[in-house]
């Protein structure tokens, strides 16, 4: 037989006489201890019958003890009140039926509880409260807790009154069942929303019916409903407080409105009803005329791609006032992908737009001169072009020369006065098609919005220059003028302004006022400079160091005619650009702060040449290296020079650093101290191009130098004028009296050599002896001249 019945109490004989056991084995127990022992021994007990009358304790206490004695098992327990009730219960609750009912009961996804009382600890009659796993999971309570607390203790206080009223009606028979949604309280203090259905359960021998509760967790649904409710509430609040209107309209030229929110009247001055289906007027009538076609086109740009729409435009209200609005919306599409309507909002942005326009006006104005600035110029040029393509136009830029020098000498206040004066005079040449802008500090630009020829532009520049000449300091320092013509080109405004500025910078500096057009030649020149810059970066950072090479020009001892030293001259192999002379790439290197790494490469190669000469047996020669003012001012330059000397394995006396007098234009004392430290270490310091630079004679005696190199211009005069007019001999004499050696540069003729030897010049350098040559040719010169 499958399963046994456990009977506790004195009702076994009544059960046997009724013959309702159906052949199921019976385990009869007279005490709680005996019943607990049987539960431990027999694992196949499927039903417990508890006789209602017990001598020594309450039946419900026994129920609790029996539950505790069967951990992990949930055997149905039946309480028999009398013989009749007992027989009815046993007849309908055989172990087979009980097992089937037990399986269905506990596998249900609904929470089911039978016989739960309202008050704590209350129950009587029939079944001890039965609760399935789903009910326990939903409520979070154990069955014992549910009995101890009572049903009303776990119902949320705000829902308890309605639940009590419904239960009372059910118990009175006024209703057959009831359903409601309520909250239950879990032990951890959280709430769970349930959908509850309650129905009566008639139990034999018990007058008062018990209740079957069925509950379903609906917390997720209630949360969604709450969010939807909040969303609807927020939407209503938003529409009510929106500084504008919400709408749904057709895609037609009238923008026929199917829905308009209440904010319509405050925004437009018209009621929402007057716009619905174009009753009194269409929304298109409200749009400022200049925006109607633009708005139509903007919508049809986004609709095919199903993108959201956003556009700012002006409307005209019922009072005739113009307002700025921002429209944001999207298309509504049917299943076929066709646009059925548009939905969106239109909000008032007049205040924000006016603030933006005011800020724009401020941001596009130079407060010093009162002229519109570079940002304003870019905006006008962008609006004047169609997708960056310009009609016949021109930018004429006037670049005041040496404005920073003027500022340094005369002060900032004077410079401000100067700029205002220039702006005032230039403004006299403005017309409706020739507007003036301050493109940058000291740079004024005219944007010419008319078709002027090259000759007419030159004439315009001439007229403006005559005005500028009235300002003495501008007439002294001059002004470069750059002209950038435009016609059908696709170009960014900033690029146009930049081209004009470049042309102004590269105008002829030998004349106070000079103009230059930005043309193909200048563009090619700039391209070349750009390529040289790129090459210099690659060389400086070790990517193509071999592109930088040296040539060597011998320096001859005037007394012996033998080579005394070499000057290292840097050259740059530009590939397709050819060999680039130092006069072209050194200024670029200094401008781009590349002269320091390039100077280090040059010094290492030059000292390496001395080491090669020593290995060939030519020892004791000196090498001269040109040093930039930027290098000399660099922190750590001295340490770098000494490290290179040590690396090459030469003596400090074999190195000569050539500097120009211009390096002393700033930081004179600091730089002169550095030269003193070089001289103390034995390194020779020479002033290159002496006689043409900064304070040539006034400070010559103060300079910490060993040698003066006379500029070629003084040597050329030896053969150009009479001897009594040549001052090269005087320079040599003066230098000797101050204890300096003298090198004459640019010696190209025998007569020059003879003059210099006659006047005691120490060393000679020039094409008469050799042009700068490569390393192999330099060695050959040594072999020929010094044997």
XYZ file of C-alpha atoms in Angstrom:
787
model
C 0.000 0.000 0.000
C 1.184 3.518 -0.771
C 1.203 5.639 2.366
C 0.025 5.376 5.973
C -2.393 7.266 8.254
C -1.191 8.523 11.640
C -4.013 8.965 14.221
C -3.295 10.771 17.488
C -5.976 10.461 20.195
C -8.857 8.140 21.107
C -10.839 8.120 17.856
C -9.264 5.033 16.279
C -12.184 2.711 17.154
C -14.705 5.110 15.575
C -12.620 5.153 12.430
C -12.382 1.375 12.266
C -16.124 0.915 12.892
C -16.897 3.282 10.028
C -14.686 1.280 7.718
C -13.292 4.361 6.025
C -9.558 3.495 6.127
C -9.834 1.729 2.780
C -7.107 -0.732 3.636
C -4.512 1.974 4.383
C -2.198 1.035 7.280
C -2.892 2.980 10.458
C -0.398 4.134 13.066
C -2.264 4.877 16.285
C -0.655 7.077 18.933
C -1.955 8.160 22.304
C 0.637 10.855 23.027
C 2.622 13.585 21.348
C 5.948 11.823 22.037
C 4.718 8.635 20.412
C 3.480 10.564 17.341
C 6.837 12.334 16.996
C 8.618 8.973 17.153
C 6.383 7.550 14.418
C 7.080 10.571 12.196
C 10.811 10.002 12.592
C 10.456 6.244 11.851
C 8.007 6.283 8.937
C 8.736 8.427 5.885
C 5.579 7.372 4.012
C 2.978 8.948 6.307
C 0.589 10.895 4.067
C -2.144 12.016 6.486
C -2.322 12.944 10.199
C -5.689 12.764 12.017
C -5.800 14.642 15.332
C -8.729 13.987 17.646
C -10.206 17.333 18.820
C -10.492 16.386 22.483
C -7.125 15.973 24.229
C -6.722 15.386 27.897
C -3.582 17.320 28.544
C -3.118 20.070 25.873
C -4.722 22.140 23.179
C -5.014 20.559 19.733
C -3.493 23.618 18.046
C -0.368 23.364 20.162
C -0.090 19.745 19.022
C -0.373 20.905 15.429
C 2.568 23.239 15.901
C 4.623 20.485 17.531
C 3.761 18.029 14.758
C 4.885 20.571 12.140
C 8.185 20.990 13.980
C 8.649 17.198 14.151
C 8.525 16.851 10.349
C 11.121 19.358 9.009
C 11.156 19.429 5.212
C 7.810 17.563 5.031
C 4.342 19.043 4.715
C 1.899 16.269 5.705
C -1.772 17.388 5.728
C -3.241 17.511 9.279
C -6.982 16.951 9.933
C -8.627 17.921 13.247
C -11.776 15.911 14.037
C -14.321 17.742 16.210
C -16.712 14.792 16.612
C -17.463 11.436 15.096
C -19.641 12.814 12.307
C -17.135 15.454 11.309
C -14.302 12.976 11.551
C -16.000 10.527 9.215
C -16.806 13.215 6.643
C -13.239 14.454 6.655
C -11.720 10.986 6.349
C -14.132 10.014 3.584
C -13.048 12.972 1.442
C -9.407 13.022 2.507
C -8.005 9.582 2.044
C -4.209 9.386 1.712
C -4.496 9.018 -2.053
C -6.716 12.048 -2.398
C -4.639 13.953 0.117
C -1.457 13.288 -1.841
C -3.009 14.463 -5.093
C -4.482 17.548 -3.445
C -1.134 18.233 -1.763
C 0.715 18.164 -5.112
C -1.748 20.491 -6.840
C -1.861 22.789 -3.820
C 1.905 23.321 -3.627
C 2.678 23.435 -7.349
C 0.226 26.229 -8.061
C 1.742 29.607 -9.032
C -1.069 31.282 -7.103
C -0.659 31.758 -3.379
C -3.369 29.702 -1.610
C -4.243 29.745 2.082
C -7.139 27.918 3.710
C -8.461 28.793 7.159
C -6.364 31.835 8.043
C -7.964 33.736 10.937
C -8.327 37.492 11.245
C -6.920 37.855 14.741
C -3.528 36.684 16.072
C -3.523 32.988 17.143
C -7.214 32.567 16.364
C -8.514 29.469 14.685
C -10.953 26.772 15.456
C -12.659 23.830 13.937
C -11.715 21.578 11.038
C -8.439 22.114 9.257
C -5.360 23.686 10.786
C -4.581 26.600 8.383
C -3.083 25.268 5.158
C -0.728 27.542 3.186
C 1.137 26.657 -0.012
C 4.691 27.613 -0.973
C 3.612 30.351 -3.387
C 1.608 32.078 -0.619
C 4.582 31.967 1.729
C 6.903 33.321 -0.977
C 4.607 36.210 -1.879
C 3.950 37.287 1.723
C 7.449 36.541 2.974
C 6.009 34.937 6.165
C 6.143 31.361 7.440
C 2.888 29.487 8.154
C 3.528 29.805 11.849
C 3.986 33.555 11.561
C 0.748 33.873 9.609
C -1.130 31.992 12.393
C 0.552 34.014 15.157
C -0.026 37.387 13.489
C -3.464 36.897 12.006
C -4.482 38.025 8.528
C -5.285 41.636 9.348
C -1.811 42.228 10.788
C -0.139 41.694 7.416
C -2.613 43.768 5.401
C -1.440 47.354 4.823
C -3.307 49.685 7.247
C -4.601 51.807 4.376
C -6.172 48.718 2.769
C -7.338 46.950 5.959
C -10.748 48.659 6.262
C -11.917 47.702 2.770
C -10.624 44.142 3.261
C -12.482 43.814 6.594
C -15.751 45.071 5.120
C -15.558 42.604 2.230
C -14.751 39.704 4.557
C -17.661 40.492 6.841
C -20.042 40.535 3.881
C -18.646 37.186 2.772
C -19.028 35.604 6.212
C -22.630 36.862 6.438
C -23.416 35.336 3.057
C -24.152 38.732 1.496
C -21.645 37.985 -1.255
C -20.368 34.671 -2.598
C -16.777 35.892 -3.052
C -14.788 39.056 -3.508
C -11.675 40.251 -5.341
C -9.588 43.314 -4.679
C -6.083 44.693 -5.014
C -4.266 45.411 -1.781
C -0.847 45.696 -0.223
C 0.634 43.166 2.190
C 3.428 43.886 4.665
C 6.472 41.652 4.586
C 8.675 40.966 7.627
C 11.476 43.172 6.223
C 9.132 46.171 6.116
C 8.652 46.148 2.346
C 5.256 46.076 0.642
C 3.928 43.716 -1.998
C 0.892 44.421 -4.157
C -1.413 41.405 -4.615
C -4.615 40.650 -6.444
C -6.655 38.770 -3.824
C -9.682 36.514 -4.321
C -11.526 35.219 -1.245
C -14.255 32.533 -1.084
C -15.951 30.627 1.783
C -14.941 27.097 2.750
C -17.585 24.975 4.415
C -16.049 22.604 6.991
C -18.068 19.732 8.494
C -19.070 20.297 12.081
C -18.155 23.979 12.078
C -20.864 26.603 12.030
C -18.667 29.546 11.011
C -17.241 29.043 7.492
C -13.525 29.391 6.948
C -11.985 31.452 4.076
C -9.876 30.364 1.141
C -7.499 33.124 0.022
C -5.868 33.121 -3.410
C -3.281 35.825 -4.102
C -1.199 36.844 -7.140
C 1.831 39.146 -6.980
C 1.074 42.219 -9.117
C 3.858 44.480 -7.831
C 5.474 44.794 -11.263
C 2.190 45.745 -12.897
C 1.438 48.279 -10.191
C 4.902 49.777 -10.620
C 4.294 50.140 -14.361
C 0.875 51.640 -13.675
C 2.469 54.015 -11.197
C 5.027 55.118 -13.728
C 2.346 55.558 -16.362
C 0.240 57.542 -13.925
C 3.229 59.683 -13.013
C 4.025 60.087 -16.687
C 0.478 61.221 -17.421
C 0.579 63.569 -14.452
C 3.951 64.954 -15.521
C 2.716 65.327 -19.077
C -0.311 67.270 -17.893
C 1.882 69.484 -15.702
C 4.343 69.965 -18.575
C 1.657 70.932 -21.076
C 0.099 73.302 -18.567
C 3.393 75.029 -17.766
C 5.031 74.747 -21.201
C 6.170 78.192 -22.422
C 4.504 77.404 -25.708
C 2.304 74.724 -27.203
C 2.217 71.046 -28.087
C 0.666 70.008 -31.374
C -0.256 67.326 -33.886
C -0.674 68.503 -37.466
C -0.901 67.326 -41.050
C 2.010 67.675 -43.464
C 0.490 70.290 -45.711
C 1.300 73.868 -46.567
C -1.111 75.144 -43.889
C 0.289 72.822 -41.202
C -3.355 71.927 -40.457
C -3.626 71.400 -36.707
C -5.390 68.298 -35.363
C -4.442 69.004 -31.747
C -3.140 72.149 -30.044
C -2.480 72.475 -26.297
C -3.752 75.280 -24.061
C -0.474 77.205 -24.217
C -1.341 78.320 -27.747
C -3.128 81.472 -26.632
C -0.308 82.714 -24.406
C 2.259 82.100 -27.154
C 0.365 83.353 -30.208
C -2.546 85.399 -28.897
C -4.984 83.025 -30.626
C -7.033 80.317 -28.905
C -6.265 76.688 -29.654
C -9.765 76.264 -31.162
C -9.132 79.029 -33.710
C -6.203 77.028 -35.140
C -7.797 73.556 -35.112
C -8.417 72.456 -38.678
C -7.729 76.066 -39.790
C -11.017 77.315 -38.348
C -10.030 80.990 -38.193
C -6.482 80.864 -39.527
C -3.756 78.309 -40.245
C -0.527 77.963 -38.325
C 1.309 78.871 -41.536
C -0.286 82.324 -41.257
C 1.531 82.813 -37.952
C 4.989 82.044 -39.345
C 7.017 85.111 -40.351
C 7.000 85.159 -44.180
C 10.779 84.833 -44.556
C 10.741 81.511 -42.676
C 7.757 79.767 -44.321
C 9.612 78.153 -47.209
C 12.669 77.446 -45.073
C 10.545 75.616 -42.483
C 8.893 73.503 -45.202
C 12.274 72.533 -46.630
C 13.793 71.784 -43.214
C 10.973 69.368 -42.359
C 11.330 67.564 -45.672
C 15.039 67.115 -45.064
C 14.453 65.024 -41.923
C 11.217 63.164 -42.701
C 12.618 60.701 -45.313
C 15.336 59.675 -42.831
C 12.945 59.581 -39.856
C 15.153 61.991 -37.944
C 13.921 64.336 -35.236
C 13.315 67.955 -36.188
C 14.649 71.094 -34.527
C 14.534 74.610 -35.922
C 14.398 78.198 -34.660
C 12.278 80.801 -36.435
C 10.008 83.784 -35.824
C 6.216 83.975 -35.592
C 3.899 86.987 -35.666
C 1.342 87.049 -32.838
C -2.221 88.348 -32.874
C -0.928 91.710 -31.585
C 1.656 91.948 -34.375
C 4.578 91.185 -32.059
C 7.395 89.057 -33.437
C 8.520 86.169 -31.242
C 11.355 83.704 -31.595
C 10.256 80.090 -31.188
C 12.000 76.728 -31.130
C 10.116 73.878 -32.771
C 11.060 70.285 -31.910
C 9.137 67.378 -33.348
C 9.057 64.184 -35.374
C 7.004 62.433 -38.008
C 4.243 59.912 -37.301
C 4.430 57.034 -39.786
C 1.912 54.320 -40.727
C 2.725 50.668 -41.383
C 3.578 51.480 -44.998
C 6.207 53.973 -43.834
C 4.169 56.962 -45.008
C 4.006 60.159 -42.962
C 0.560 60.533 -41.411
C 1.192 63.574 -39.223
C 3.726 65.582 -37.285
C 3.918 65.808 -33.496
C 6.003 68.138 -31.400
C 6.253 71.261 -29.296
C 6.821 74.921 -30.091
C 8.265 76.977 -27.247
C 8.955 80.667 -26.764
C 12.703 81.437 -26.860
C 12.435 85.172 -27.469
C 14.245 86.156 -24.286
C 17.012 83.630 -24.819
C 17.349 84.595 -28.477
C 17.596 88.294 -27.657
C 20.297 87.501 -25.099
C 22.140 85.397 -27.667
C 21.918 88.150 -30.255
C 23.169 90.671 -27.707
C 26.068 88.394 -26.763
C 26.743 87.835 -30.453
C 26.871 91.577 -31.033
C 29.252 91.965 -28.094
C 31.399 89.005 -29.161
C 31.670 90.395 -32.676
C 32.723 93.889 -31.614
C 36.187 95.171 -30.732
C 35.645 97.458 -27.749
C 38.876 99.406 -28.279
C 38.263 100.546 -31.867
C 34.511 100.049 -32.092
C 35.003 97.958 -35.232
C 33.458 94.555 -35.858
C 36.077 91.883 -35.200
C 37.401 88.779 -36.935
C 34.445 86.655 -35.761
C 32.059 89.128 -37.391
C 34.113 89.081 -40.579
C 33.943 85.286 -40.735
C 30.176 85.348 -40.194
C 29.605 87.922 -42.974
C 31.818 85.991 -45.384
C 30.064 82.708 -44.603
C 26.654 84.291 -45.206
C 27.948 85.868 -48.434
C 29.007 82.533 -49.938
C 26.937 79.629 -51.177
C 28.308 76.440 -49.616
C 31.692 78.161 -49.331
C 31.697 79.323 -52.980
C 32.105 83.082 -53.316
C 31.016 85.522 -56.032
C 33.637 88.087 -57.010
C 34.907 89.424 -53.697
C 38.189 90.509 -52.065
C 39.777 90.742 -48.619
C 42.285 93.602 -48.289
C 44.301 93.404 -45.070
C 46.483 96.197 -43.674
C 49.175 94.914 -41.294
C 50.857 97.621 -39.192
C 54.544 96.781 -39.065
C 56.463 96.397 -35.811
C 53.372 96.995 -33.688
C 54.924 95.029 -30.818
C 58.069 97.169 -30.997
C 55.927 100.311 -30.868
C 54.131 98.885 -27.873
C 57.415 98.096 -26.110
C 58.918 101.514 -26.788
C 55.937 103.850 -26.349
C 53.722 101.853 -24.015
C 50.376 100.145 -24.185
C 48.342 103.322 -23.795
C 50.006 104.915 -26.802
C 49.412 101.769 -28.837
C 45.705 101.860 -27.988
C 45.555 105.491 -29.086
C 47.354 104.557 -32.325
C 44.922 101.743 -33.144
C 41.920 104.002 -32.562
C 43.450 106.660 -34.800
C 44.128 104.145 -37.578
C 40.587 102.728 -37.260
C 39.110 106.221 -37.511
C 41.017 107.050 -40.695
C 40.345 103.688 -42.330
C 36.631 103.938 -41.514
C 36.471 106.966 -43.827
C 36.913 104.547 -46.753
C 33.994 102.265 -45.842
C 30.873 102.007 -47.990
C 27.898 99.656 -48.101
C 30.077 97.207 -50.069
C 33.419 97.944 -48.388
C 33.161 97.141 -44.692
C 36.038 97.441 -42.240
C 36.948 94.883 -39.536
C 39.703 94.479 -36.949
C 41.090 91.104 -38.033
C 43.733 90.948 -35.275
C 45.881 93.210 -33.125
C 47.344 95.751 -35.547
C 45.595 94.158 -38.559
C 42.665 95.845 -40.275
C 40.713 94.130 -43.046
C 38.306 95.452 -45.645
C 35.801 92.967 -47.056
C 35.011 94.155 -50.587
C 31.569 92.937 -51.669
C 31.746 94.204 -55.218
C 33.478 93.071 -58.393
C 36.697 95.120 -58.469
C 39.497 94.485 -60.939
C 43.124 94.083 -59.875
C 43.836 97.682 -60.911
C 40.829 98.987 -58.950
C 41.986 97.141 -55.834
C 45.462 98.675 -56.204
C 43.899 102.121 -56.565
C 41.824 101.514 -53.419
C 44.975 100.534 -51.500
C 46.757 103.656 -52.739
C 43.938 105.867 -51.469
C 43.967 104.183 -48.065
C 47.779 104.498 -47.802
C 47.567 108.256 -48.375
C 45.255 108.413 -45.361
C 47.603 106.316 -43.201
C 50.563 108.506 -44.056
C 48.914 111.243 -42.023
C 49.865 109.277 -38.886
C 53.591 109.931 -38.357
C 54.526 106.712 -36.586
C 52.707 104.581 -39.187
C 54.458 106.533 -41.915
C 57.773 105.730 -40.168
C 57.328 102.007 -39.583
C 55.106 101.315 -42.573
C 52.341 98.893 -43.351
C 52.162 95.681 -45.366
C 49.022 95.157 -47.464
C 47.733 91.727 -48.453
C 45.039 91.268 -51.075
C 43.092 88.021 -51.447
C 40.753 87.980 -54.422
C 37.836 85.539 -54.521
C 35.729 84.389 -57.433
C 33.959 81.035 -57.576
C 36.361 79.396 -55.148
C 35.288 77.051 -52.379
C 37.161 78.327 -49.354
C 36.585 78.752 -45.633
C 36.418 82.401 -44.456
C 39.322 81.863 -42.047
C 41.489 80.559 -44.879
C 40.742 83.686 -46.923
C 41.713 85.958 -44.025
C 44.852 83.910 -43.407
C 45.885 84.152 -47.068
C 45.500 87.951 -46.979
C 47.551 88.121 -43.767
C 50.345 86.018 -45.281
C 50.408 88.240 -48.353
C 50.653 91.323 -46.107
C 53.555 89.803 -44.168
C 55.427 88.985 -47.371
C 54.913 92.352 -48.993
C 58.150 94.180 -49.870
C 59.666 95.277 -46.546
C 62.157 97.581 -48.204
C 59.338 100.086 -48.773
C 57.234 101.631 -45.969
C 53.978 100.790 -47.739
C 53.822 97.818 -50.069
C 51.064 95.500 -51.241
C 51.107 91.940 -52.441
C 48.383 89.783 -53.959
C 47.919 86.249 -52.775
C 48.506 84.411 -56.064
C 49.850 81.118 -57.333
C 53.476 82.206 -56.874
C 52.894 83.053 -53.227
C 50.908 79.847 -52.747
C 53.819 77.879 -54.224
C 56.220 79.735 -51.945
C 54.093 78.879 -48.915
C 53.845 75.259 -50.018
C 57.626 75.146 -50.263
C 57.974 76.614 -46.778
C 55.458 74.091 -45.476
C 57.429 71.225 -47.001
C 60.669 72.596 -45.546
C 59.035 72.861 -42.125
C 57.878 69.277 -42.331
C 61.362 68.163 -43.349
C 62.909 70.092 -40.446
C 60.586 68.344 -37.992
C 61.605 64.964 -39.381
C 65.290 65.837 -39.128
C 65.019 67.355 -35.644
C 63.303 64.277 -34.241
C 65.628 61.736 -35.827
C 63.354 60.455 -38.588
C 65.582 61.675 -41.464
C 68.735 63.068 -39.882
C 70.831 62.365 -42.965
C 68.958 65.129 -44.844
C 70.961 67.636 -42.782
C 74.597 67.657 -43.944
C 77.619 69.943 -43.572
C 79.994 71.631 -45.943
C 83.327 73.033 -44.795
C 85.003 76.283 -45.852
C 88.666 76.641 -44.924
C 89.959 79.585 -42.871
C 93.479 80.496 -43.999
C 96.347 81.692 -41.816
C 97.285 84.988 -43.528
C 100.943 84.669 -42.509
C 101.547 81.128 -43.818
C 98.830 80.596 -46.422
C 97.988 77.302 -44.770
C 94.605 76.103 -43.520
C 94.174 77.058 -39.893
C 90.555 76.038 -39.336
C 87.257 75.182 -41.045
C 83.827 76.756 -40.706
C 81.009 74.180 -40.683
C 78.074 75.359 -42.824
C 74.760 73.498 -42.609
C 72.868 72.426 -45.722
C 69.492 70.694 -46.064
C 68.806 68.089 -48.736
C 65.192 68.773 -49.651
C 64.902 65.969 -52.193
C 62.612 67.376 -54.913
C 63.158 70.844 -53.419
C 66.899 70.592 -54.034
C 69.609 71.637 -51.580
C 68.160 74.274 -49.258
C 70.639 76.946 -48.043
C 70.811 77.927 -44.353
C 69.481 81.413 -45.087
C 66.157 79.757 -45.983
C 65.761 76.985 -43.425
C 67.510 78.424 -40.336
C 64.879 81.230 -39.849
C 62.155 78.592 -40.174
C 63.911 76.390 -37.626
C 64.150 79.311 -35.200
C 60.493 80.255 -35.751
C 59.371 76.694 -35.014
C 61.732 76.254 -32.021
C 63.620 73.494 -33.870
C 66.991 75.228 -33.894
C 68.011 73.627 -30.572
C 67.767 69.958 -31.674
C 69.088 70.869 -35.150
C 72.018 72.785 -33.625
C 72.939 69.731 -31.588
C 72.973 67.569 -34.735
C 75.140 70.147 -36.545
C 77.623 70.357 -33.647
C 77.927 66.583 -33.366
C 78.591 66.225 -37.121
C 81.149 69.085 -37.106
C 83.091 67.707 -34.150
C 82.922 64.278 -35.749
C 84.675 65.811 -38.770
C 87.551 66.976 -36.512
C 87.838 63.480 -35.093
C 88.019 62.063 -38.626
C 90.821 64.515 -39.482
C 92.762 63.401 -36.419
C 92.386 59.761 -37.441
C 93.889 60.733 -40.819
C 96.814 62.427 -39.084
C 95.588 66.025 -39.351
C 95.598 67.081 -35.715
C 95.201 70.394 -33.939
C 92.771 71.998 -36.367
C 89.851 74.120 -35.222
C 86.187 73.982 -36.305
C 83.825 76.995 -36.246
C 80.111 76.451 -35.621
C 77.415 79.111 -35.914
C 75.255 79.409 -32.783
C 71.733 80.888 -32.750
C 70.615 83.342 -30.090
C 67.890 80.815 -29.165
C 70.513 78.127 -28.561
C 72.694 80.430 -26.501
C 69.751 81.465 -24.307
C 68.692 77.842 -23.752
C 69.099 76.453 -20.242
C 71.720 73.697 -20.226
C 73.391 74.872 -23.465
C 76.848 75.061 -21.812
C 76.597 71.523 -20.433
C 75.495 70.283 -23.842
C 78.546 71.858 -25.554
C 80.997 70.362 -23.051
C 79.334 66.942 -23.378
C 79.730 67.046 -27.183
C 83.411 68.000 -26.847
C 83.984 65.049 -24.528
C 82.031 62.724 -26.819
C 84.172 63.752 -29.838
C 87.416 63.397 -27.889
C 88.785 66.837 -28.835
C 90.196 69.736 -26.831
C 87.994 72.783 -26.005
C 90.547 74.998 -27.838
C 89.619 73.256 -31.109
C 86.051 74.602 -31.025
C 85.017 78.098 -32.073
C 81.458 79.321 -31.472
C 80.365 82.023 -33.909
C 77.583 84.352 -32.799
C 76.106 87.511 -34.304
C 75.926 90.801 -32.461
C 72.117 90.668 -32.612
C 72.072 88.083 -29.796
C 72.900 90.878 -27.361
C 69.768 92.881 -28.196
C 68.169 91.260 -25.135
C 69.569 89.724 -21.945
C 72.987 91.210 -22.692
C 74.521 90.610 -19.249
C 73.287 87.017 -18.949
C 74.520 85.991 -22.400
C 77.866 87.734 -21.953
C 78.402 85.742 -18.728
C 77.862 82.493 -20.635
C 80.470 83.553 -23.200
C 82.905 84.267 -20.358
C 82.517 80.686 -19.066
C 83.196 79.334 -22.563
C 86.368 81.447 -22.863
C 87.553 80.307 -19.437
C 87.190 76.682 -20.591
C 89.354 77.407 -23.663
C 86.600 77.568 -26.282
C 87.070 80.364 -28.829
C 84.191 82.834 -29.189
C 83.891 84.887 -32.386
C 81.562 87.732 -33.389
C 80.276 86.932 -36.884
C 79.424 89.699 -39.402
C 81.095 92.270 -37.174
C 80.290 95.890 -37.964
C 76.679 95.415 -39.072
C 74.888 94.411 -35.918
C 73.840 95.607 -32.503
C 76.051 98.386 -31.015
C 79.051 97.331 -33.082
C 81.751 99.477 -31.520
C 80.113 100.797 -28.367
C 80.209 97.454 -26.583
C 82.883 95.609 -28.480
C 85.322 96.061 -25.614
C 82.827 94.627 -23.094
C 82.095 91.457 -25.027
C 83.693 88.219 -23.838
C 85.009 87.211 -27.266
C 88.363 86.173 -28.748
C 87.869 86.993 -32.386
C 86.048 89.362 -34.763
C 84.925 88.279 -38.231
C 84.708 91.325 -40.496
C 81.588 91.353 -42.687
C 82.039 90.898 -46.408
C 80.640 94.389 -47.073
C 83.816 95.983 -45.635
C 86.046 93.651 -47.679
C 84.206 94.468 -50.932
C 85.025 98.162 -50.478
C 88.748 97.367 -50.714
C 88.463 97.191 -54.510
C 85.538 99.596 -54.903
C 86.912 102.816 -53.369
C 90.252 104.444 -52.745
C 92.361 103.043 -49.937
C 91.887 106.073 -47.721
C 88.156 105.393 -47.721
C 88.468 101.735 -46.694
C 87.961 101.195 -42.970
C 88.705 97.457 -42.862
C 92.284 98.272 -41.839
C 90.989 100.473 -39.020
C 88.750 97.667 -37.754
C 91.713 95.298 -37.748
C 93.866 97.797 -35.876
C 91.152 98.472 -33.285
C 90.541 94.754 -32.710
C 94.238 94.092 -32.191
C 94.510 96.935 -29.682
C 91.682 95.237 -27.734
C 93.471 91.905 -27.892
C 91.230 90.217 -30.455
C 92.137 88.167 -33.490
C 90.542 89.104 -36.827
C 89.066 86.959 -39.616
C 88.152 88.635 -42.914
C 85.141 87.029 -44.615
C 84.233 87.113 -48.291
C 87.783 87.391 -49.689
C 87.341 86.783 -53.398
C 90.146 88.771 -55.106
C 93.909 88.795 -54.817
C 93.887 92.588 -54.243
C 91.679 92.098 -51.207
C 94.056 89.484 -49.867
C 97.048 91.763 -50.329
C 95.303 94.668 -48.548
C 94.344 92.486 -45.616
C 97.800 90.950 -45.258
C 99.308 94.421 -45.449
C 97.088 95.623 -42.596
C 97.857 92.628 -40.394
C 94.655 90.627 -40.697
C 95.157 87.294 -38.914
C 92.965 84.956 -40.963
C 91.273 84.981 -44.374
C 88.161 83.211 -45.612
C 86.443 83.330 -48.984
C 85.999 81.979 -52.487
C 89.570 83.050 -53.371
C 90.727 80.018 -51.388
C 87.750 77.668 -51.613
C 83.997 77.506 -51.665
C 82.346 75.391 -48.940
C 83.053 71.754 -49.842
C 82.190 68.291 -48.640
C 84.254 66.301 -46.188
C 86.335 64.493 -48.820
C 87.139 67.707 -50.686
C 88.108 69.390 -47.414
C 90.610 66.622 -46.708
C 91.998 67.033 -50.229
C 92.421 70.791 -49.582
C 94.412 70.015 -46.465
C 96.622 67.638 -48.395
C 97.313 70.281 -51.032
C 97.658 73.473 -48.956
C 99.216 72.126 -45.771
C 101.796 69.698 -47.059
